[in-house]
mmCIF file of C-alpha atoms in Angstrom:
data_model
loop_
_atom_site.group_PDB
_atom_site.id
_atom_site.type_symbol
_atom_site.label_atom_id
_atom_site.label_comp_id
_atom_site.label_asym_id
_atom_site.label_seq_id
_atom_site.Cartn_x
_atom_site.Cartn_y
_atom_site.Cartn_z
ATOM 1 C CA UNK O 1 115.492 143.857 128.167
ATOM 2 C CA UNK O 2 113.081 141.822 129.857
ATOM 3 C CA UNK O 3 113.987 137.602 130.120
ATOM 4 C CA UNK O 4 111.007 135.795 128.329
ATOM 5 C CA UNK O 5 110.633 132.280 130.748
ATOM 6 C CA UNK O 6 107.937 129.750 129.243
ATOM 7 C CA UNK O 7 108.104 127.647 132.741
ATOM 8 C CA UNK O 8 109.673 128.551 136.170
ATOM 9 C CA UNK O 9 111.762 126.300 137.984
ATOM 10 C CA UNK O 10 108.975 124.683 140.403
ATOM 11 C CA UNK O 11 106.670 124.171 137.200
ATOM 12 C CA UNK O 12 109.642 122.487 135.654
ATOM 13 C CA UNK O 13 110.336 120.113 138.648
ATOM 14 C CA UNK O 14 106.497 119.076 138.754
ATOM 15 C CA UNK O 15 106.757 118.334 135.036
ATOM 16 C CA UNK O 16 109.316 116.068 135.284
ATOM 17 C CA UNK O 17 107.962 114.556 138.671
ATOM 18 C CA UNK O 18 105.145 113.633 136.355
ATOM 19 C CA UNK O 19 107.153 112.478 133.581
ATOM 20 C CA UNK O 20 108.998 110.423 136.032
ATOM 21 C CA UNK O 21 112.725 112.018 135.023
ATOM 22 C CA UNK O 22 115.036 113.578 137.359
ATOM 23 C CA UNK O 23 115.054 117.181 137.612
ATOM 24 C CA UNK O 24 117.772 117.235 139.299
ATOM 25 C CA UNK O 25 116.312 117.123 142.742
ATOM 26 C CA UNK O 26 118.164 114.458 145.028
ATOM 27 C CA UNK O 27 114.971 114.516 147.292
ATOM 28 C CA UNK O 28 112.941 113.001 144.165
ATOM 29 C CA UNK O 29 111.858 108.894 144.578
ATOM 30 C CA UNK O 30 112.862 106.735 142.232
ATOM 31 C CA UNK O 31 111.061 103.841 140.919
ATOM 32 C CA UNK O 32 111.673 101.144 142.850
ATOM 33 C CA UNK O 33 114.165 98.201 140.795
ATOM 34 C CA UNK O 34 111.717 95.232 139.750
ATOM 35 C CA UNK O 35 114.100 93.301 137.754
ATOM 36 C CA UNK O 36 114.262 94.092 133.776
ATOM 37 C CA UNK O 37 111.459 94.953 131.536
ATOM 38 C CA UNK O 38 109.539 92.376 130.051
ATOM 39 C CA UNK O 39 110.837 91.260 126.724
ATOM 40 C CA UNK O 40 108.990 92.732 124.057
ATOM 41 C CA UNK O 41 107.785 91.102 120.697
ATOM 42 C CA UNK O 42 109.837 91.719 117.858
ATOM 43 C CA UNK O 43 108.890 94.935 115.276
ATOM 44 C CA UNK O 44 106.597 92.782 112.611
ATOM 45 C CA UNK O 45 108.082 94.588 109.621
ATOM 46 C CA UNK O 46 105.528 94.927 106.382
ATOM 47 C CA UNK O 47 106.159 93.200 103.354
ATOM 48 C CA UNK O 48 107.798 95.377 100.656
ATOM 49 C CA UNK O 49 105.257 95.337 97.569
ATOM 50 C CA UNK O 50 107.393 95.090 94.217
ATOM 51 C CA UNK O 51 106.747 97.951 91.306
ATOM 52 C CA UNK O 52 104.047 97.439 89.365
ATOM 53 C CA UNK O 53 100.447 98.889 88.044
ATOM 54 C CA UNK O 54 98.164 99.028 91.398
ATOM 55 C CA UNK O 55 95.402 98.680 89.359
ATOM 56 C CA UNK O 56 95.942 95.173 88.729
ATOM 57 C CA UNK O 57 96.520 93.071 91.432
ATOM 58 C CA UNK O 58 96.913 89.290 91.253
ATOM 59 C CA UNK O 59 95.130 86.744 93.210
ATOM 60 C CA UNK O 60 98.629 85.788 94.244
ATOM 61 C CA UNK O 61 99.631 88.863 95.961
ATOM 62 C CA UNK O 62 96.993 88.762 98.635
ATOM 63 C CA UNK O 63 99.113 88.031 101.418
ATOM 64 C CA UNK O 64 101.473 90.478 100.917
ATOM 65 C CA UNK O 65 99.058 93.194 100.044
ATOM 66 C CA UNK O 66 97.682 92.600 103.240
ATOM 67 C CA UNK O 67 100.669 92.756 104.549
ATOM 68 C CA UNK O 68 101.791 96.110 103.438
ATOM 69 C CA UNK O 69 98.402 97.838 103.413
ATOM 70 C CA UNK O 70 96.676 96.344 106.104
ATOM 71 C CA UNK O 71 99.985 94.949 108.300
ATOM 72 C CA UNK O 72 100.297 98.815 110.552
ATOM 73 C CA UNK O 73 97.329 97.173 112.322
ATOM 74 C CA UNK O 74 96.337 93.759 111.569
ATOM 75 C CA UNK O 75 99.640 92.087 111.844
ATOM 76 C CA UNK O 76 101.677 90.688 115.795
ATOM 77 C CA UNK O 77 101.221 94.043 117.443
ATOM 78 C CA UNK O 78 99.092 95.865 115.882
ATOM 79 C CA UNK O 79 95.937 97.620 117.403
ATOM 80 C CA UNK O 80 93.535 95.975 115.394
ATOM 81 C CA UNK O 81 94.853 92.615 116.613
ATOM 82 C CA UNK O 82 94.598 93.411 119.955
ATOM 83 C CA UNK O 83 91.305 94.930 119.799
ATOM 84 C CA UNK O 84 89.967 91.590 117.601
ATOM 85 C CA UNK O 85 92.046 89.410 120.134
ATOM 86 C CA UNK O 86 89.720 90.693 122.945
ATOM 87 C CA UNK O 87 86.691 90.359 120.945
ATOM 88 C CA UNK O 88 87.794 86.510 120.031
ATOM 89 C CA UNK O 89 88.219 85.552 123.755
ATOM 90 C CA UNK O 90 85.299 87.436 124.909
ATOM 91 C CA UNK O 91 83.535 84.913 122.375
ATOM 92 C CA UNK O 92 85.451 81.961 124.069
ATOM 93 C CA UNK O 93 87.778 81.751 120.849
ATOM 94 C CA UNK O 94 91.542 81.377 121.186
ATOM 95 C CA UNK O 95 94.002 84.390 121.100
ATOM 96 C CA UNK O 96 95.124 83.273 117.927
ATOM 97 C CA UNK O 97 91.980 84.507 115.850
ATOM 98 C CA UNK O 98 92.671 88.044 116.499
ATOM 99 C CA UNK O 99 95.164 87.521 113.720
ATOM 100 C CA UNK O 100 92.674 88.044 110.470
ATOM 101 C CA UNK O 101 94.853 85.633 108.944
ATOM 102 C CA UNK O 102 94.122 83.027 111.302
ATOM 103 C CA UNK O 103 90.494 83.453 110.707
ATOM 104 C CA UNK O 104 88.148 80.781 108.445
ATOM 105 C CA UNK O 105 84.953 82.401 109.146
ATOM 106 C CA UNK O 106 86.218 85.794 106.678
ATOM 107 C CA UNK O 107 83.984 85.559 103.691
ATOM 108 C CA UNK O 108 85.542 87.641 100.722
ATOM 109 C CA UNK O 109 81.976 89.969 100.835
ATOM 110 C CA UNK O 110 82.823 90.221 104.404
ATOM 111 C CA UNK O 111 86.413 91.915 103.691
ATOM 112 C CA UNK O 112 85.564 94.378 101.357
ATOM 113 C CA UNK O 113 82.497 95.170 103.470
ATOM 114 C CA UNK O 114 84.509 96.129 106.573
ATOM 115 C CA UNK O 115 86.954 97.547 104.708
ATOM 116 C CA UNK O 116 85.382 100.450 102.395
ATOM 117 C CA UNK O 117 82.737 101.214 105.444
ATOM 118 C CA UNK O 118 84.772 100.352 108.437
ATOM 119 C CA UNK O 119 84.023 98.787 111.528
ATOM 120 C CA UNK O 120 84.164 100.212 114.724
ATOM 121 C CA UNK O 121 87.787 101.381 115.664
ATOM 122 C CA UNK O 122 88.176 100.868 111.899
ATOM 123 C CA UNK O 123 87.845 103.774 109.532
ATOM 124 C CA UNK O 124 86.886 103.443 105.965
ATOM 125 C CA UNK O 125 89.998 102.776 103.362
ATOM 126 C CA UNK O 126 89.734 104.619 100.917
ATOM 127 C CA UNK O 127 90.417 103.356 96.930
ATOM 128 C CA UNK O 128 93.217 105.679 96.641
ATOM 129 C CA UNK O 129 95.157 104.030 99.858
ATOM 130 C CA UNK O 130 93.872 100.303 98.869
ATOM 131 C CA UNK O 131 92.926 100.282 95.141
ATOM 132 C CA UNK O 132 89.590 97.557 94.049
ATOM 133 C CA UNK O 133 92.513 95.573 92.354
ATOM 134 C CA UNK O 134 94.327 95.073 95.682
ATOM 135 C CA UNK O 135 91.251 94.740 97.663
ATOM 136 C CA UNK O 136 89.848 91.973 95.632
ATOM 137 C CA UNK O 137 93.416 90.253 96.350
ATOM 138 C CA UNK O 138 93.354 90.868 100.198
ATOM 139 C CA UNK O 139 89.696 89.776 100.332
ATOM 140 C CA UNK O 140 90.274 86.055 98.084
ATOM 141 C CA UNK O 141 93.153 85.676 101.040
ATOM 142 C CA UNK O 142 91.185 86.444 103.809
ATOM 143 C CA UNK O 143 88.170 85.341 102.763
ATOM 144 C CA UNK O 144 90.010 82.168 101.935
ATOM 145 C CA UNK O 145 88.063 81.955 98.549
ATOM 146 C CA UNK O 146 84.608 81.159 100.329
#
């Protein structure tokens, strides 16, 4: 019976060489000590959305609608911040209005605009992951009623 082998031992060594492990190898460089990693910002957690009938979002809940639906990318962290961060100080704006919540120049229009067409790095939401309910509350808090 013939020994099936999905990678020899030289293709295994340049994979982890890559990968920066340790094959084993004691001729292998190691990355040189530079102190401890840079301390991280804490995991932004989302806001946990009580039960209730998506179809008719308060005013109220705005904030922690946006949270929950939009917080994967438009909270501390996110991709969408960062990529909005850029744009802000490319415009000569502080960091701080990456953060869509920081923002006073959101209309309400604006939100659901950008939202059910996207923008960019930003795909359309759909109404089945954001319903008009919960976008109409995510919109009056971004869009800071104007």
């Amino acid at each position: 019976m013939r020994k099936l082998t999905l990678f020899s031992p030289a293709a295994i060594a340049a994979i982890t060489t890559l990968a920066g492990c340790s094959g084993g190898s004691e001729d292998q460089q190691q990355a040189p000590a530079g102190g401890p990693p840079p301390d991280l910002k804490p995991f932004v957690m989302r806001e946990e959305l009580p039960q209730r009938d998506r179809l008719k979002a308060s005013i109220s809940d705005g904030e922690a609608i946006f949270s929950n639906r939009c917080g994967y990318c438009h909270l501390e962290g996110g991709m969408g911040t960062n990529l909005l961060t850029k744009q802000q100080m490319m415009a000569g704006n502080p960091p701080q209005m990456g953060l869509l919540a920081n923002r006073e120049d959101l209309t309400a229009d604006y939100v659901k605009s950008v939202v059910r067409n996207g923008k960019v790095a930003m795909p359309p939401i759909s109404r089945t992951e954001v319903t008009d309910a919960e976008l109409n509350a995510i919109a009056s808090y971004l869009g800071r009623g104007k």
